Amino acid sequence: MPSAVIRRMRRTRSNKGMRHRVLIALAAFSVLGAGAVFVRSTLAGSESGALLFGLSAEKAELGMTKTPGPDSGEAKATIVIVPVETVEADHVLRLTGTLTADEKAEVASTANGIVEEVYVERGSLVEKGATLVKVDPTDVENGLREARAGIEELKAALGWDENRDAKGYNVENQPGVQMAKAALDLATVNNDRITKLFEQGAVSKAQFDQSNTEYESSKQRYQQALYQARQLYQSYKTACTKLKTLEKMLDDTTIEAPFTGWVTQRYVSKGERVSTNPMGAGANVAAMVKVDPLRLLLMVPQQDIAHVQPGGEVRFQVDSFPGRTFTGEVRYVSPSVENMTRSMSVEALVPNPDHVLRPGFFVTAELVLPEKRKDHFVPESAIIRENDVARVFVVRDGKALAQVVSTGESKEGRVRIVTGLAEGDRVVAEPDKVKDGDAVQ
């Protein structure tokens, strides 16, 4: 076969293969953004076209590299060069932590008696104020009736009812005091009259002495009546205090949940006797944990703690609810570093109104820091990975230079570059077409 025909066949196959690779490479950029650009290049005398999705004309460009050719010894290969995409994003610390109860309580009964009813079991979710245990109130109710009867007797003796007399108790209004005061007033008038008559010689010394004695006796009886009335009033106040104590004891026979939460332990059963110990401590009847809100405990490395402030946002996920993100707010930052870990404890308050989160859940969290960060992204196709090492080709001074980078998360065909690239850098989107140091026009 003539050599000219062979050369034409080789050139045709080469052009077809090149066009195929360009189409694949250009289509890979559809993930980089909205818009499309039609790119046309001339390869060894023929034309090829491709739709470049996801890049504007300003963001994508075609470069040419020199590669050996079958005819003249050199041919130009078309490559796509893209700028590093810089996006402002939240600066976050990725941490792990544990959810704990915001409050725990060993619920105790201060009442003495037989357990009449138990209304909860382990695992029960109860609202604040719900009845957990009921103790037989019979003895206390009997004591209350006796105390109320005694108070009514004292009110009658005092001749006073605080419910009808808004001015308060006046000892002078007590019936015994009033009688003694009336007797004293009469004795005073008689004694004054007899004293004047005695001075005039109208009555004898015996009459004068008798009148004076009656006056002194009346005065002592009045003072005694005042004393007794004050004692009665003190007894009344003591009885009222005892009544309030008994009313509190009656209330204590109903043991209620101190907050909304889960019952983790139940310590008593129906028919069991509960009583306070000699030190006055009550008998535990149940244990509870508060589930709304919860606390999220995190350990933050000391080099990052300066950026963490109360009020900061925490986003986290738990294995039990894949794909669901929960949030919390930092409320406490430890003032000291732990010697073993060189980290500081941070606590966040986590709302849990639907009670799906539980104390003890392990979480993967993102602690959002106040300042923003600039994330750099490149197309996934621009990265070469070899033995856990990631590289890209950066175009600088007309050359494609290999650059080692560390990568972060991937998103929609883009990879975040943690280190190795800067804003304004340009990279080769088809790294398999170039070698380190190749000239790029």
Short mmCIF file of C-alpha atoms in Angstrom, two decimals:
data_model
loop_
_atom_site.label_atom_id
_atom_site.label_comp_id
_atom_site.label_asym_id
_atom_site.label_seq_id
_atom_site.Cartn_x
_atom_site.Cartn_y
_atom_site.Cartn_z
CA MET A 1 0.00 0.00 0.00
CA PRO A 2 1.41 3.51 -0.82
CA SER A 3 2.99 5.27 2.10
CA ALA A 4 0.83 8.39 1.57
CA VAL A 5 -2.32 6.34 2.09
CA ILE A 6 -0.88 4.81 5.27
CA ARG A 7 -0.06 8.25 6.65
CA ARG A 8 -3.59 9.49 5.95
CA MET A 9 -5.08 6.45 7.72
CA ARG A 10 -2.91 7.00 10.80
CA ARG A 11 -3.78 10.67 10.88
CA THR A 12 -7.51 9.85 10.63
CA ARG A 13 -7.37 7.30 13.50
CA SER A 14 -5.34 9.73 15.62
CA ASN A 15 -7.82 12.53 15.07
CA LYS A 16 -10.79 10.31 15.90
CA GLY A 17 -9.19 9.13 19.17
CA MET A 18 -8.26 12.68 20.16
CA ARG A 19 -11.78 13.95 19.50
CA HIS A 20 -13.22 11.13 21.65
CA ARG A 21 -10.97 12.01 24.60
CA VAL A 22 -11.76 15.72 24.36
CA LEU A 23 -15.49 15.02 24.38
CA ILE A 24 -15.18 12.91 27.57
CA ALA A 25 -12.97 15.45 29.35
CA LEU A 26 -15.17 18.39 28.47
CA ALA A 27 -18.37 16.68 29.57
CA ALA A 28 -16.79 16.02 32.99
CA PHE A 29 -17.08 19.72 33.87
CA SER A 30 -20.85 19.74 33.86
CA VAL A 31 -20.73 19.71 37.67
CA LEU A 32 -18.88 23.00 38.04
CA GLY A 33 -21.75 25.42 37.57
CA ALA A 34 -24.51 26.66 35.32
CA GLY A 35 -24.05 27.57 31.65
CA ALA A 36 -22.50 25.94 28.58
CA VAL A 37 -19.83 26.99 26.07
CA PHE A 38 -19.21 25.51 22.65
CA VAL A 39 -15.45 24.96 22.16
CA ARG A 40 -13.87 24.36 18.77
CA SER A 41 -10.25 23.33 18.22
CA THR A 42 -8.20 22.41 15.19
CA LEU A 43 -6.29 19.16 15.45
CA ALA A 44 -3.88 18.28 12.62
CA GLY A 45 -6.04 19.98 9.98
CA SER A 46 -9.49 18.63 11.12
CA GLU A 47 -12.18 20.23 13.32
CA SER A 48 -13.88 18.83 16.45
CA GLY A 49 -16.55 20.42 18.69
CA ALA A 50 -17.81 19.71 22.19
CA LEU A 51 -20.26 21.27 24.66
CA LEU A 52 -18.42 22.36 27.82
CA PHE A 53 -21.05 22.18 30.60
CA GLY A 54 -20.69 23.99 33.88
CA LEU A 55 -18.08 26.62 32.96
CA SER A 56 -18.49 30.08 31.54
CA ALA A 57 -16.18 31.21 28.79
CA GLU A 58 -14.16 33.12 31.37
CA LYS A 59 -13.64 30.04 33.58
CA ALA A 60 -12.51 27.46 31.05
CA GLU A 61 -9.78 27.76 28.46
CA LEU A 62 -8.04 25.52 26.02
CA GLY A 63 -4.29 25.09 26.14
CA MET A 64 -1.91 23.36 23.77
CA THR A 65 0.98 21.04 24.65
CA LYS A 66 3.66 19.73 22.32
CA THR A 67 3.67 15.95 21.83
CA PRO A 68 5.53 13.77 19.30
CA GLY A 69 3.68 13.39 15.96
CA PRO A 70 3.99 10.85 13.17
CA ASP A 71 4.69 13.44 10.45
CA SER A 72 6.68 16.47 11.54
CA GLY A 73 7.96 15.02 14.81
CA GLU A 74 5.80 17.37 16.91
CA ALA A 75 2.02 17.90 17.24
CA LYS A 76 -0.14 20.02 19.55
CA ALA A 77 -2.61 18.32 21.97
CA THR A 78 -5.58 20.27 23.31
CA ILE A 79 -6.05 20.34 27.11
CA VAL A 80 -8.66 22.02 29.32
CA ILE A 81 -7.44 24.40 32.05
CA VAL A 82 -9.78 25.46 34.82
CA PRO A 83 -9.34 27.98 37.62
CA VAL A 84 -9.51 26.87 41.25
CA GLU A 85 -13.02 27.63 42.47
CA THR A 86 -12.99 29.56 45.76
CA VAL A 87 -16.12 29.51 47.91
CA GLU A 88 -16.63 31.24 51.26
CA ALA A 89 -17.98 28.72 53.80
CA ASP A 90 -18.44 28.19 57.51
CA HIS A 91 -15.23 27.40 59.36
CA VAL A 92 -15.97 24.23 61.27
CA LEU A 93 -14.16 21.83 63.59
CA ARG A 94 -15.06 18.19 63.04
CA LEU A 95 -15.29 16.43 66.38
CA THR A 96 -16.89 13.45 68.06
CA GLY A 97 -18.87 13.61 71.26
CA THR A 98 -21.53 12.10 73.49
CA LEU A 99 -25.01 13.18 74.47
CA THR A 100 -25.77 13.25 78.19
CA ALA A 101 -28.81 14.16 80.25
CA ASP A 102 -29.04 17.81 81.21
CA GLU A 103 -30.43 16.77 84.60
CA LYS A 104 -30.62 13.55 86.60
CA ALA A 105 -32.65 12.92 89.73
CA GLU A 106 -33.09 10.23 92.36
CA VAL A 107 -36.72 10.91 93.21
CA ALA A 108 -37.36 10.30 96.93
CA SER A 109 -40.41 10.13 99.16
CA THR A 110 -40.36 12.06 102.42
CA ALA A 111 -43.65 10.46 103.46
CA ASN A 112 -43.83 7.46 105.78
CA GLY A 113 -46.30 4.74 104.97
CA ILE A 114 -47.36 1.94 102.67
CA VAL A 115 -47.00 2.34 98.91
CA GLU A 116 -50.56 2.50 97.62
CA GLU A 117 -49.81 2.59 93.88
CA VAL A 118 -46.88 2.75 91.44
CA TYR A 119 -47.74 4.45 88.14
CA VAL A 120 -44.51 4.07 86.12
CA GLU A 121 -42.11 1.44 84.88
CA ARG A 122 -38.51 1.63 83.68
CA GLY A 123 -38.45 3.36 80.33
CA SER A 124 -41.61 5.39 80.94
CA LEU A 125 -41.59 8.89 79.46
CA VAL A 126 -43.40 11.18 81.89
CA GLU A 127 -44.27 14.85 81.93
CA LYS A 128 -43.30 17.22 84.71
CA GLY A 129 -45.78 16.90 87.60
CA ALA A 130 -47.00 13.42 86.62
CA THR A 131 -47.60 11.06 89.56
CA LEU A 132 -44.90 8.40 89.93
CA VAL A 133 -45.85 6.77 93.25
CA LYS A 134 -48.72 7.18 95.72
CA VAL A 135 -48.25 6.48 99.47
CA ASP A 136 -51.27 5.67 101.65
CA PRO A 137 -52.34 9.05 103.13
CA THR A 138 -54.74 7.72 105.86
CA ASP A 139 -52.55 8.54 108.88
CA VAL A 140 -51.77 12.01 107.62
CA GLU A 141 -55.42 12.74 106.82
CA ASN A 142 -56.38 11.78 110.38
CA GLY A 143 -53.74 14.11 111.76
CA LEU A 144 -55.07 16.89 109.55
CA ARG A 145 -58.61 16.53 110.85
CA GLU A 146 -57.37 16.66 114.45
CA ALA A 147 -55.23 19.72 113.77
CA ARG A 148 -58.10 21.59 112.12
CA ALA A 149 -60.40 20.85 115.06
CA GLY A 150 -57.81 22.16 117.53
CA ILE A 151 -57.46 25.37 115.51
CA GLU A 152 -61.21 25.96 115.63
CA GLU A 153 -61.16 25.58 119.44
CA LEU A 154 -58.38 28.13 119.76
CA LYS A 155 -60.22 30.55 117.49
CA ALA A 156 -63.26 30.30 119.75
CA ALA A 157 -61.15 30.92 122.85
CA LEU A 158 -59.52 33.90 121.18
CA GLY A 159 -62.82 35.23 119.90
CA TRP A 160 -61.11 35.94 116.57
CA ASP A 161 -61.22 34.64 113.02
CA GLU A 162 -58.45 35.74 110.71
CA ASN A 163 -60.67 35.10 107.71
CA ARG A 164 -63.11 37.78 108.89
CA ASP A 165 -60.73 40.24 110.53
CA ALA A 166 -58.34 41.65 107.95
CA LYS A 167 -56.69 43.95 110.53
CA GLY A 168 -55.08 41.08 112.40
CA TYR A 169 -55.34 39.89 115.97
CA ASN A 170 -55.75 42.46 118.80
CA VAL A 171 -55.27 40.99 122.27
CA GLU A 172 -57.57 43.64 123.81
CA ASN A 173 -60.49 42.14 121.90
CA GLN A 174 -60.16 38.73 123.55
CA PRO A 175 -63.26 38.05 125.71
CA GLY A 176 -61.33 37.23 128.90
CA VAL A 177 -59.24 40.37 128.51
CA GLN A 178 -62.31 42.48 127.95
CA MET A 179 -63.96 41.15 131.14
CA ALA A 180 -60.82 41.74 133.18
CA LYS A 181 -60.49 45.24 131.74
CA ALA A 182 -64.08 46.08 132.67
CA ALA A 183 -63.52 44.84 136.25
CA LEU A 184 -60.32 46.89 136.45
CA ASP A 185 -62.06 50.03 135.23
CA LEU A 186 -64.78 49.62 137.87
CA ALA A 187 -62.26 48.96 140.65
CA THR A 188 -60.31 52.05 139.58
CA VAL A 189 -63.37 54.31 139.78
CA ASN A 190 -64.38 52.91 143.20
CA ASN A 191 -60.86 53.21 144.55
CA ASP A 192 -60.57 56.83 143.42
CA ARG A 193 -63.90 57.67 145.10
CA ILE A 194 -63.04 55.89 148.41
CA THR A 195 -59.61 57.54 148.43
CA LYS A 196 -61.16 61.02 148.25
CA LEU A 197 -63.70 60.18 150.99
CA PHE A 198 -60.95 58.78 153.19
CA GLU A 199 -58.97 61.98 152.77
CA GLN A 200 -62.09 63.89 153.89
CA GLY A 201 -62.54 61.56 156.86
CA ALA A 202 -65.85 60.31 155.53
CA VAL A 203 -64.84 56.62 155.50
CA SER A 204 -62.82 54.48 157.78
CA LYS A 205 -59.34 53.18 157.21
CA ALA A 206 -60.70 49.63 156.81
CA GLN A 207 -62.96 50.71 153.93
CA PHE A 208 -60.07 52.51 152.26
CA ASP A 209 -57.80 49.43 152.56
CA GLN A 210 -60.50 47.13 151.14
CA SER A 211 -61.05 49.41 148.15
CA ASN A 212 -57.34 49.61 147.45
CA THR A 213 -57.01 45.82 147.68
CA GLU A 214 -59.83 45.27 145.19
CA TYR A 215 -58.19 47.71 142.78
CA GLU A 216 -54.81 45.93 142.93
CA SER A 217 -56.49 42.53 142.51
CA SER A 218 -58.41 43.77 139.44
CA LYS A 219 -55.20 45.09 137.93
CA GLN A 220 -53.44 41.72 138.41
CA ARG A 221 -56.41 39.84 136.91
CA TYR A 222 -56.26 42.10 133.87
CA GLN A 223 -52.54 41.49 133.41
CA GLN A 224 -53.15 37.74 133.80
CA ALA A 225 -55.90 37.88 131.15
CA LEU A 226 -53.55 39.66 128.75
CA TYR A 227 -50.88 37.02 129.34
CA GLN A 228 -53.29 34.15 128.80
CA ALA A 229 -54.66 35.73 125.62
CA ARG A 230 -51.16 36.12 124.23
CA GLN A 231 -50.45 32.47 125.06
CA LEU A 232 -53.62 31.40 123.29
CA TYR A 233 -52.59 33.35 120.21
CA GLN A 234 -49.15 31.73 120.18
CA SER A 235 -50.81 28.32 120.50
CA TYR A 236 -53.02 29.25 117.57
CA LYS A 237 -50.02 30.18 115.41
CA THR A 238 -48.25 26.96 116.41
CA ALA A 239 -51.34 24.95 115.47
CA CYS A 240 -51.50 26.71 112.10
CA THR A 241 -47.86 25.89 111.45
CA LYS A 242 -48.48 22.25 112.36
CA LEU A 243 -51.44 22.24 110.00
CA LYS A 244 -49.27 23.47 107.14
CA THR A 245 -46.74 20.76 107.94
CA LEU A 246 -49.44 18.11 107.84
CA GLU A 247 -50.77 19.52 104.57
CA LYS A 248 -47.23 19.29 103.17
CA MET A 249 -47.01 15.70 104.41
CA LEU A 250 -50.26 14.94 102.64
CA ASP A 251 -48.89 16.43 99.43
CA ASP A 252 -45.74 14.36 99.90
CA THR A 253 -47.74 11.14 99.77
CA THR A 254 -48.05 11.85 96.05
CA ILE A 255 -44.56 11.65 94.52
CA GLU A 256 -44.42 13.59 91.24
CA ALA A 257 -41.91 13.86 88.39
CA PRO A 258 -39.64 16.90 88.96
CA PHE A 259 -39.21 17.41 85.20
CA THR A 260 -40.18 15.88 81.87
CA GLY A 261 -37.97 12.87 81.22
CA TRP A 262 -37.40 9.14 81.17
CA VAL A 263 -37.73 6.84 84.18
CA THR A 264 -34.49 4.86 84.34
CA GLN A 265 -35.12 2.95 87.59
CA ARG A 266 -38.10 2.00 89.75
CA TYR A 267 -37.17 1.13 93.32
CA VAL A 268 -40.48 0.36 95.09
CA SER A 269 -43.53 -1.82 94.59
CA LYS A 270 -47.15 -1.66 95.70
CA GLY A 271 -47.58 -2.66 99.36
CA GLU A 272 -43.99 -1.86 100.32
CA ARG A 273 -43.38 0.42 103.32
CA VAL A 274 -41.30 3.54 102.78
CA SER A 275 -39.89 5.74 105.52
CA THR A 276 -37.29 8.37 106.12
CA ASN A 277 -33.97 7.34 107.65
CA PRO A 278 -32.72 8.68 111.03
CA MET A 279 -30.95 11.52 109.24
CA GLY A 280 -34.23 12.64 107.68
CA ALA A 281 -33.45 11.54 104.13
CA GLY A 282 -36.36 10.13 102.16
CA ALA A 283 -36.59 6.72 100.52
CA ASN A 284 -35.75 6.63 96.80
CA VAL A 285 -38.70 5.51 94.69
CA ALA A 286 -37.46 6.16 91.11
CA ALA A 287 -34.59 7.58 89.05
CA MET A 288 -35.12 9.96 86.14
CA VAL A 289 -33.14 11.73 83.42
CA LYS A 290 -34.17 14.92 81.67
CA VAL A 291 -34.29 14.53 77.88
CA ASP A 292 -35.20 18.03 76.70
CA PRO A 293 -32.81 19.65 76.40
CA LEU A 294 -29.78 17.34 76.32
CA ARG A 295 -26.12 18.20 76.73
CA LEU A 296 -23.53 17.44 74.05
CA LEU A 297 -20.03 16.91 75.45
CA LEU A 298 -17.13 17.64 73.08
CA MET A 299 -13.35 17.69 73.52
CA VAL A 300 -11.71 20.50 71.54
CA PRO A 301 -7.92 20.53 70.92
CA GLN A 302 -6.21 23.37 72.77
CA GLN A 303 -4.97 24.99 69.52
CA ASP A 304 -8.57 25.55 68.42
CA ILE A 305 -10.18 26.52 71.72
CA ALA A 306 -9.49 30.25 71.27
CA HIS A 307 -12.08 30.30 68.46
CA VAL A 308 -14.83 28.62 70.50
CA GLN A 309 -17.25 30.93 72.30
CA PRO A 310 -20.52 30.40 74.19
CA GLY A 311 -23.43 30.87 71.84
CA GLY A 312 -21.68 29.16 68.91
CA GLU A 313 -23.57 26.68 66.74
CA VAL A 314 -22.97 22.93 66.73
CA ARG A 315 -24.29 20.65 63.99
CA PHE A 316 -24.20 16.90 64.50
CA GLN A 317 -25.49 13.53 63.34
CA VAL A 318 -26.15 10.21 65.08
CA ASP A 319 -26.08 6.72 63.60
CA SER A 320 -29.65 6.06 64.68
CA PHE A 321 -30.98 8.73 62.28
CA PRO A 322 -28.80 8.66 59.14
CA GLY A 323 -29.09 11.74 56.99
CA ARG A 324 -30.70 13.84 59.72
CA THR A 325 -28.78 16.80 61.14
CA PHE A 326 -29.40 18.13 64.65
CA THR A 327 -28.23 21.43 66.09
CA GLY A 328 -27.20 22.79 69.46
CA GLU A 329 -25.72 25.91 71.05
CA VAL A 330 -22.46 26.12 73.00
CA ARG A 331 -23.19 27.12 76.59
CA TYR A 332 -19.99 26.18 78.43
CA VAL A 333 -16.27 26.23 77.59
CA SER A 334 -13.95 24.71 80.18
CA PRO A 335 -11.47 27.17 81.70
CA SER A 336 -8.71 24.54 81.90
CA VAL A 337 -6.96 21.99 79.67
CA GLU A 338 -6.99 18.30 80.55
CA ASN A 339 -3.45 17.08 81.14
CA MET A 340 -3.86 13.69 79.48
CA THR A 341 -5.46 14.83 76.21
CA ARG A 342 -4.36 18.49 76.01
CA SER A 343 -7.96 19.25 75.12
CA MET A 344 -10.70 21.34 76.67
CA SER A 345 -14.26 20.31 77.43
CA VAL A 346 -17.05 22.10 75.59
CA GLU A 347 -20.76 21.61 76.31
CA ALA A 348 -23.62 22.46 73.97
CA LEU A 349 -27.31 22.57 74.82
CA VAL A 350 -29.37 20.50 72.37
CA PRO A 351 -33.15 20.96 72.04
CA ASN A 352 -34.94 17.61 71.93
CA PRO A 353 -38.68 18.40 71.82
CA ASP A 354 -39.65 15.17 70.04
CA HIS A 355 -37.49 13.07 72.45
CA VAL A 356 -35.82 11.10 69.65
CA LEU A 357 -32.31 11.70 71.01
CA ARG A 358 -31.22 9.74 74.05
CA PRO A 359 -28.47 10.19 76.64
CA GLY A 360 -25.44 8.12 75.66
CA PHE A 361 -25.75 8.56 71.88
CA PHE A 362 -22.38 8.88 70.12
CA VAL A 363 -22.35 11.81 67.69
CA THR A 364 -20.24 13.18 64.86
CA ALA A 365 -20.29 16.94 65.21
CA GLU A 366 -19.26 20.11 63.41
CA LEU A 367 -18.50 23.05 65.67
CA VAL A 368 -19.11 26.22 63.68
CA LEU A 369 -16.48 28.88 64.41
CA PRO A 370 -17.23 32.63 64.20
CA GLU A 371 -14.92 33.42 61.29
CA LYS A 372 -15.58 32.23 57.72
CA ARG A 373 -13.06 30.26 55.67
CA LYS A 374 -12.29 30.10 51.95
CA ASP A 375 -12.64 26.63 50.47
CA HIS A 376 -10.88 25.74 47.22
CA PHE A 377 -12.47 23.24 44.84
CA VAL A 378 -11.25 21.55 41.65
CA PRO A 379 -12.92 19.01 39.35
CA GLU A 380 -12.51 15.45 40.53
CA SER A 381 -10.97 14.61 37.14
CA ALA A 382 -8.08 17.02 37.83
CA ILE A 383 -6.72 14.90 40.70
CA ILE A 384 -4.25 12.06 40.28
CA ARG A 385 -4.09 9.63 43.19
CA GLU A 386 -1.13 7.29 43.65
CA ASN A 387 -0.37 5.40 46.87
CA ASP A 388 -2.57 7.68 49.01
CA VAL A 389 -0.86 10.76 47.52
CA ALA A 390 -3.00 13.27 45.62
CA ARG A 391 -1.50 15.53 42.94
CA VAL A 392 -2.71 18.10 40.44
CA PHE A 393 -0.98 19.93 37.61
CA VAL A 394 -0.85 23.66 38.26
CA VAL A 395 -0.29 25.97 35.31
CA ARG A 396 2.38 28.52 36.21
CA ASP A 397 4.61 30.54 33.90
CA GLY A 398 3.42 28.58 30.89
CA LYS A 399 4.23 25.17 32.39
CA ALA A 400 2.20 22.34 33.93
CA LEU A 401 3.79 21.69 37.33
CA ALA A 402 2.93 18.73 39.54
CA GLN A 403 1.66 19.86 42.95
CA VAL A 404 0.94 17.57 45.91
CA VAL A 405 -2.34 18.47 47.63
CA SER A 406 -4.37 17.24 50.59
CA THR A 407 -8.04 16.75 49.84
CA GLY A 408 -11.23 17.02 51.80
CA GLU A 409 -14.80 16.05 51.07
CA SER A 410 -16.22 15.51 47.57
CA LYS A 411 -19.41 17.20 46.49
CA GLU A 412 -21.17 17.02 43.13
CA GLY A 413 -18.04 16.08 41.19
CA ARG A 414 -15.85 18.61 42.96
CA VAL A 415 -13.18 17.97 45.57
CA ARG A 416 -12.20 20.40 48.32
CA ILE A 417 -8.47 21.08 48.45
CA VAL A 418 -7.37 21.53 52.05
CA THR A 419 -3.74 22.47 51.32
CA GLY A 420 -1.61 22.85 48.22
CA LEU A 421 -3.59 25.37 46.16
CA ALA A 422 -4.48 29.02 46.52
CA GLU A 423 -7.12 31.36 45.18
CA GLY A 424 -6.32 32.28 41.56
CA ASP A 425 -4.44 29.06 40.74
CA ARG A 426 -5.29 27.22 37.51
CA VAL A 427 -5.15 23.45 37.10
CA VAL A 428 -5.19 21.01 34.19
CA ALA A 429 -8.53 19.21 34.03
CA GLU A 430 -7.00 16.31 32.05
CA PRO A 431 -3.83 15.39 33.94
CA ASP A 432 -3.28 12.24 31.90
CA LYS A 433 -2.39 14.43 28.90
CA VAL A 434 0.56 16.22 30.49
CA LYS A 435 3.75 15.50 32.35
CA ASP A 436 5.48 17.54 35.02
CA GLY A 437 7.16 20.49 33.36
CA ASP A 438 5.33 20.33 30.01
CA ALA A 439 4.98 23.67 28.32
CA VAL A 440 1.42 24.88 28.05
CA GLN A 441 0.48 27.51 25.51
#
